Short mmCIF file of C-alpha atoms and ligand atoms in Angstrom, two decimals:
data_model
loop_
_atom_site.label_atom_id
_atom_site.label_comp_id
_atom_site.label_asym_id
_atom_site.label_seq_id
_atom_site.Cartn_x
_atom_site.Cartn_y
_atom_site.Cartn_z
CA UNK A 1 86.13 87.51 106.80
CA UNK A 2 88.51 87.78 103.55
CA UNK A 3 91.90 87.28 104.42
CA UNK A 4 94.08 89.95 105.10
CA UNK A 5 97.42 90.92 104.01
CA UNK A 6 100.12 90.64 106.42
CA UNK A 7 102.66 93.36 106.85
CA UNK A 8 105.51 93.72 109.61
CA UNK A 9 108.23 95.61 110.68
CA UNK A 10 110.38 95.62 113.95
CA UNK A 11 108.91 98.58 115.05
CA UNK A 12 106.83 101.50 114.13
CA UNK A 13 108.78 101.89 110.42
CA UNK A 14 106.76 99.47 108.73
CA UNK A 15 103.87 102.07 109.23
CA UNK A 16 105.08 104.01 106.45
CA UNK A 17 104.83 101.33 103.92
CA UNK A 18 101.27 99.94 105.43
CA UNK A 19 100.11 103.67 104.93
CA UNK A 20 100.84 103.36 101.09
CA UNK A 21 98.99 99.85 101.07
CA UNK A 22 95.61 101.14 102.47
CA UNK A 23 95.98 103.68 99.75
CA UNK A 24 96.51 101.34 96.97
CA UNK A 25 94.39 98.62 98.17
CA UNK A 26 91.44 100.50 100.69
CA UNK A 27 89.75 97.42 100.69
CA UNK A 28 91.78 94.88 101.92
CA UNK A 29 92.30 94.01 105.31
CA UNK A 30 95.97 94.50 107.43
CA UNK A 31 97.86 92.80 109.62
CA UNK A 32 100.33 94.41 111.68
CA UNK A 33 103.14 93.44 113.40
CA UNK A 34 105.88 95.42 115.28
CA UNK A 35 108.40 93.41 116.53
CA UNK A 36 109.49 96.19 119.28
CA UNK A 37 110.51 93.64 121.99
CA UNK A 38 113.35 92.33 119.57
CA UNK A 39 114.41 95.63 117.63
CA UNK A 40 116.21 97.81 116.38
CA UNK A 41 117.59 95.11 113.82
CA UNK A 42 119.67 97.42 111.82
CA UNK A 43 121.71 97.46 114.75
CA UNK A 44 121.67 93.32 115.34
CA UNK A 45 123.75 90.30 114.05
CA UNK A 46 122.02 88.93 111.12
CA UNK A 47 121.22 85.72 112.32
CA UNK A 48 118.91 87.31 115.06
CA UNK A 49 117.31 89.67 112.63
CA UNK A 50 116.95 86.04 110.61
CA UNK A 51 115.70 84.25 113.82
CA UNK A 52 112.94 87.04 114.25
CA UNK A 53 112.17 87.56 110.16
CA UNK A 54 111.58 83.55 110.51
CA UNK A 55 109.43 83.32 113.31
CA UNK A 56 107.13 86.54 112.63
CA UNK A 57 107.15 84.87 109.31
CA UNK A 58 106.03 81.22 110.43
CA UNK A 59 103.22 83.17 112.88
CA UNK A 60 101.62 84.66 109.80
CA UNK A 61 101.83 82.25 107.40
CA UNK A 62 99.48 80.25 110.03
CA UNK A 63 97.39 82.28 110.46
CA UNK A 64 96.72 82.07 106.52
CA UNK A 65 97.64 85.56 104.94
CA UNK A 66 96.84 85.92 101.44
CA UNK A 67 100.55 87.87 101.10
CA UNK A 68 103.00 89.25 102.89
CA UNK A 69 104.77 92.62 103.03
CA UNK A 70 108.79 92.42 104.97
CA UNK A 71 108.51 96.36 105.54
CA UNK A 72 111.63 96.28 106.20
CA UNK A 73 114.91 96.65 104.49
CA UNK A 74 116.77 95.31 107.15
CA UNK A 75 114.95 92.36 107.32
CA UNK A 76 114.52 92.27 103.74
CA UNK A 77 118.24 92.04 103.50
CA UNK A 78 119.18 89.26 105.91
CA UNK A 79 116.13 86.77 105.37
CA UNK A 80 114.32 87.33 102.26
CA UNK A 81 115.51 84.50 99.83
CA UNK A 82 115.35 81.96 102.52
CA UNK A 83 112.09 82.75 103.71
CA UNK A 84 110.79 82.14 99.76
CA UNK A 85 112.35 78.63 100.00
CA UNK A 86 110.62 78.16 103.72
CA UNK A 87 107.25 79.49 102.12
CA UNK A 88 106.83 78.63 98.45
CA UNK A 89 103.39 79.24 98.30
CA UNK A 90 103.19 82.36 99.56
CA UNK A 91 103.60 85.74 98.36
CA UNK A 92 106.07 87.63 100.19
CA UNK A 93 107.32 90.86 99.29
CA UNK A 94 110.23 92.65 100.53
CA UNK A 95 111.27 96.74 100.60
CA UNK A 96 114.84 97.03 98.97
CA UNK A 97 116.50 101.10 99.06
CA UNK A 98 115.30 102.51 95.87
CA UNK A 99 118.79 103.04 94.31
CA UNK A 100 117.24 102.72 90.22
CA UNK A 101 114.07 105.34 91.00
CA UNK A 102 117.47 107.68 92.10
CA UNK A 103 119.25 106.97 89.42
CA UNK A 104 116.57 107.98 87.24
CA UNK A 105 115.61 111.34 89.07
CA UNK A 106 119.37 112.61 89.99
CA UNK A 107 120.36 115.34 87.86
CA UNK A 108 123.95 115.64 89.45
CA UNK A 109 124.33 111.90 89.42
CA UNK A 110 125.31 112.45 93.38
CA UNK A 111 123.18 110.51 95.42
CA UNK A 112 123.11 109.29 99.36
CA UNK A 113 121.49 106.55 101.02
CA UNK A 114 120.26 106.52 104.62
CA UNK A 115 120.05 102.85 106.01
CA UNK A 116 120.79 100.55 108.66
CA UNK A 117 124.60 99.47 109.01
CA UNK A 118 122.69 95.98 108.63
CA UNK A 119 121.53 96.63 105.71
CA UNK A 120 124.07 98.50 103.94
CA UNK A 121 126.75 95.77 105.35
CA UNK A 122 124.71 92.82 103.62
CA UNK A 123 125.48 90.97 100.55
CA UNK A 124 121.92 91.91 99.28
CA UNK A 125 122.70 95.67 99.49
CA UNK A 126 126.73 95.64 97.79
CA UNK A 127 124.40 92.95 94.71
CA UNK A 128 122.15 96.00 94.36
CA UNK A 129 124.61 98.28 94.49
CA UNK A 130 126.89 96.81 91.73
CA UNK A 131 123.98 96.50 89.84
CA UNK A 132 124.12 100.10 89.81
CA UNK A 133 127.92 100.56 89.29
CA UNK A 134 128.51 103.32 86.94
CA UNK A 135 125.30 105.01 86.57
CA UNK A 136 126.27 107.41 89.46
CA UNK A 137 128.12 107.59 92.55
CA UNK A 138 126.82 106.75 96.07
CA UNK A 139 127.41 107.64 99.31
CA UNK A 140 126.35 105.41 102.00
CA UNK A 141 125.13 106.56 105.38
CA UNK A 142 124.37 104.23 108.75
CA UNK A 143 122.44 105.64 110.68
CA UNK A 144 122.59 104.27 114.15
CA UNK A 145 120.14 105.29 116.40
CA UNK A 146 117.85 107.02 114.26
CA UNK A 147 115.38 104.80 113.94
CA UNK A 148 114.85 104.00 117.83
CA UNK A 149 114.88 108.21 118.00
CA UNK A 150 111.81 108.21 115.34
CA UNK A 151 110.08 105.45 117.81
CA UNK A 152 110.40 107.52 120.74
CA UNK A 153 109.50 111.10 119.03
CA UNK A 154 106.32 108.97 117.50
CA UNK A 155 105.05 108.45 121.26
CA UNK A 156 106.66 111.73 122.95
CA UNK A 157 105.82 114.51 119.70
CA UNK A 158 109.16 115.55 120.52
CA UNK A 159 111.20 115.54 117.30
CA UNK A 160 114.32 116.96 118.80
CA UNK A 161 116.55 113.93 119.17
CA UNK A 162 115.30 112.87 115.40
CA UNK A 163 116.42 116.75 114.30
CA UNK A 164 119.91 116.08 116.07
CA UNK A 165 120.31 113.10 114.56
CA UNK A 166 119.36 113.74 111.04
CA UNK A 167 121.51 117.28 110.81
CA UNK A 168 125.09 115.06 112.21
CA UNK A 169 123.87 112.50 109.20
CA UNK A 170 123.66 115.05 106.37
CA UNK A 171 126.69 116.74 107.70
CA UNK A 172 128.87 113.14 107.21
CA UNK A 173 127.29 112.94 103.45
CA UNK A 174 128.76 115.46 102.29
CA UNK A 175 126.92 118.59 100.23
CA UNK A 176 123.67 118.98 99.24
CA UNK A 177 121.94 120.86 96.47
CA UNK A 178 121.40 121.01 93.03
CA UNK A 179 124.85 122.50 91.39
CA UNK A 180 127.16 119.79 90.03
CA UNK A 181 128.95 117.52 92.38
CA UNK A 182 126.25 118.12 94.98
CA UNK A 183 124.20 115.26 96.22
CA UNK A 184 120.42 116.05 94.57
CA UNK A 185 118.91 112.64 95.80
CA UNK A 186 118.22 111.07 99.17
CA UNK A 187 117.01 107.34 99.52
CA UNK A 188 115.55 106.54 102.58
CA UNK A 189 116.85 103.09 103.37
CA UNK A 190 114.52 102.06 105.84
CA UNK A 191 111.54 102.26 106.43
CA UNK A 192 111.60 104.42 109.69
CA UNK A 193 112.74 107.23 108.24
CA UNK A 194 109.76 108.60 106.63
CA UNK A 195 108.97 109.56 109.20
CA UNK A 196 111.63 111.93 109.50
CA UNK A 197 110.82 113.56 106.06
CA UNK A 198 110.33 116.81 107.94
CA UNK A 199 113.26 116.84 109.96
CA UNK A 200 115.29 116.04 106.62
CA UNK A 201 113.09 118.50 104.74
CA UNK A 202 113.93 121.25 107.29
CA UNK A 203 117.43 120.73 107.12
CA UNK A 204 118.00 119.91 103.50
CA UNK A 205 115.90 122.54 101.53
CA UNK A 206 112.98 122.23 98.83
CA UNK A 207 115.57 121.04 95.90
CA UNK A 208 116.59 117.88 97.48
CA UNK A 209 114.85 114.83 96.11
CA UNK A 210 113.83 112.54 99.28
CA UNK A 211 112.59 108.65 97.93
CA UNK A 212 111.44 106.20 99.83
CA UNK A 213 109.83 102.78 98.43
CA UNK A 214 106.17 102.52 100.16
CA UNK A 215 104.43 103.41 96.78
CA UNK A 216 106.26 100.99 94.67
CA UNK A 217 105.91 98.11 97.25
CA UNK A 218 102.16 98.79 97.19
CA UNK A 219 101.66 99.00 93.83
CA UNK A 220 103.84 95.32 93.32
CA UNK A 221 102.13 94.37 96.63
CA UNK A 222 98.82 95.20 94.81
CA UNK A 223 99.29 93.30 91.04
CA UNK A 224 99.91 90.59 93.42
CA UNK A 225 96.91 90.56 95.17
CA UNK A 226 94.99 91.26 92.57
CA UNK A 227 96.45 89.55 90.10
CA UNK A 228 96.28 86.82 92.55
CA UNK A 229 94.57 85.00 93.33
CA UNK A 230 91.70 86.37 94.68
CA UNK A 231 89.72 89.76 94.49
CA UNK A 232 88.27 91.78 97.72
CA UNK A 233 85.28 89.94 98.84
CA UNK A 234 83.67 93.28 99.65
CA UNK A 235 83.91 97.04 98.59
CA UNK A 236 83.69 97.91 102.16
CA UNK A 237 87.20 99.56 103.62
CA UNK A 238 89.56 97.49 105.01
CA UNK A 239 90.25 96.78 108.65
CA UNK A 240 93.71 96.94 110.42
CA UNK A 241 94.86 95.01 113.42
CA UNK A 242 97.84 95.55 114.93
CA UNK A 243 100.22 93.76 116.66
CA UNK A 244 103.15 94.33 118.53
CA UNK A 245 105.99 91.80 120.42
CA UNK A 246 106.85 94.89 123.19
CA UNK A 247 104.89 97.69 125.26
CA UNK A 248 101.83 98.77 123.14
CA UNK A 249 101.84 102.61 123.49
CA UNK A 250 104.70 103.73 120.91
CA UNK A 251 102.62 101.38 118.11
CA UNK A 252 99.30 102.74 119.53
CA UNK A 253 100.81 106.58 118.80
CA UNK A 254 102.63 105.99 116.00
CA UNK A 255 99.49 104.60 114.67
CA UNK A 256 96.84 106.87 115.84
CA UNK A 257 100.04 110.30 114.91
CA UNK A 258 100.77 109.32 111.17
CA UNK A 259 97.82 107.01 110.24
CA UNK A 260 94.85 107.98 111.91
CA UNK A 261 94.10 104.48 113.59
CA UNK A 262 92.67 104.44 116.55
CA UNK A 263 92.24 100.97 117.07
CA UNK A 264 93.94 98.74 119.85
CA UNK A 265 97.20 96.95 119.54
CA UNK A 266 97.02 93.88 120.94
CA UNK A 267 100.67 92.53 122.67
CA UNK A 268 102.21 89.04 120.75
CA UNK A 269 104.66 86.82 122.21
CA UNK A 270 106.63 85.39 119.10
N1 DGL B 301 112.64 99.74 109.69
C1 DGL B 301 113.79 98.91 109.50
C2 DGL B 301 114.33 98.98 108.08
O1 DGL B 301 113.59 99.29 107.15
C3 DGL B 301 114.93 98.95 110.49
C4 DGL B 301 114.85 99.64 111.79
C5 DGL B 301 115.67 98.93 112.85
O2 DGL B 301 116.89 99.15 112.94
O3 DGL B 301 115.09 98.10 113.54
O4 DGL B 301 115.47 98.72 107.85
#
């Protein structure tokens, strides 16, 4: 079989960026992993989210991915750069807030981020951030507890907690709209919260720009693999397996609710 790409998360989030990949490249084959027994990260010191980034890391490097997505701006944040020096031959690509696509779409120049206090705490975030400095003015949101909330409304169907959530968020942030000196731009700092588009959607109105990074780290993901080293053996659709470190049945729903797999997940211990 032609080697697959392997993606991973510590949870269900990563699903949002895998379901951009299968657009971009339907013929390549997935690897999934959800590392549920370990998360939430954003929550976590970084030298566990490191420990875990390393070792899901070292698992799929054996078993000889042709690249690998982090979908996972937490885990982007704490472990990326030394995970390319652990792994110089492999392509690994990392999911980063999109603060530039905002800056570029915000009329107002107002624009929030929703993220993990992990992430928005690292040194990787404030670099991205000042790399930004002047071109508008951020506010910056943690959001503890949202994403576990999205993992249990993926297996339940019961959105409230993620609703609850979402509405004490925007409230903190500040106003929202298109009118000067209203935030007109949302980035979605983690991959999790996608899945709360509707939640946010419902709250914030049609006018409010909501941008996540799934289709950009697909399309980099795919000049990659393309550009890579090595085409699609077949034209046949991909396959996806997925993997997860705790109980099976919020990966299984999440999977089957927003992506349409119905495939097993088979349990890892990393
Ligand atoms: N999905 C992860 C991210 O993109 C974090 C969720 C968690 O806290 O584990 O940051």
């Amino acid at each position: 079989m032609d080697r697959a790409i392997g993606v991973f998360d510590s949870g269900i989030g990563g699903l949002s960026v895998l379901r951009a990949l299968r657009v971009e490249l339907p013929h390549q084959h997935f690897v999934y992993i959800a590392d549920s027994g370990h998360a939430p990260y954003g929550e976590r010191d970084t030298a566990h989210v490191l420990a875990r980034s390393r070792a899901i890391v070292q698992h799929l490097a054996g078993q000889n991915v042709k690249a690998l997505v982090m979908a996972c701006n937490t885990a982007t944040a704490a472990a990326i750069p030394l995970l390319r020096l652990a792994h110089p031959g492999l392509a690994l690509i990392g999911v980063e807030p999109g603060l530039k696509p905002a800056v570029a779409l915000s009329k107002t120049g107002r624009i929030a981020v929703m993220a993990t206090r992990s992430t928005l705490s690292s040194d990787r975030f404030a670099a991205l951030l000042a790399s930004q400095a002047g071109q508008a003015a951020f506010v910056l949101q943690p959001c503890d507890g949202l994403a576990g909330a999205i993992e249990r409304g993926a297996e339940t169907g019961n959105t409230a907690e993620t609703m609850a959530l979402c509405a004490r968020f925007i409230s903190e942030m500040g106003r929202f709209g298109t009118k000067q000196g209203e935030i007109d731009t949302l980035v979605l700092g983690c991959t999790h919260y996608p899945f709360a588009s509707p939640a946010l959607r419902a709250l914030l109105g049609p006018d409010v720009q909501l941008l996540d990074n799934g289709e950009a780290v697909a399309r980099q993901t795919r000049r990659l693999v393309l550009a890579g080293v090595e085409a699609p053996a077949s034209t046949a659709a991909g396959q996806v397996s997925l993997y997860t470190t705790g109980p099976p049945h919020t990966l299984q729903a999440a999977a089957r609710r927003w992506l349409g797999l119905a495939g097993p997940v088979e349990v890892l211990s990393i």
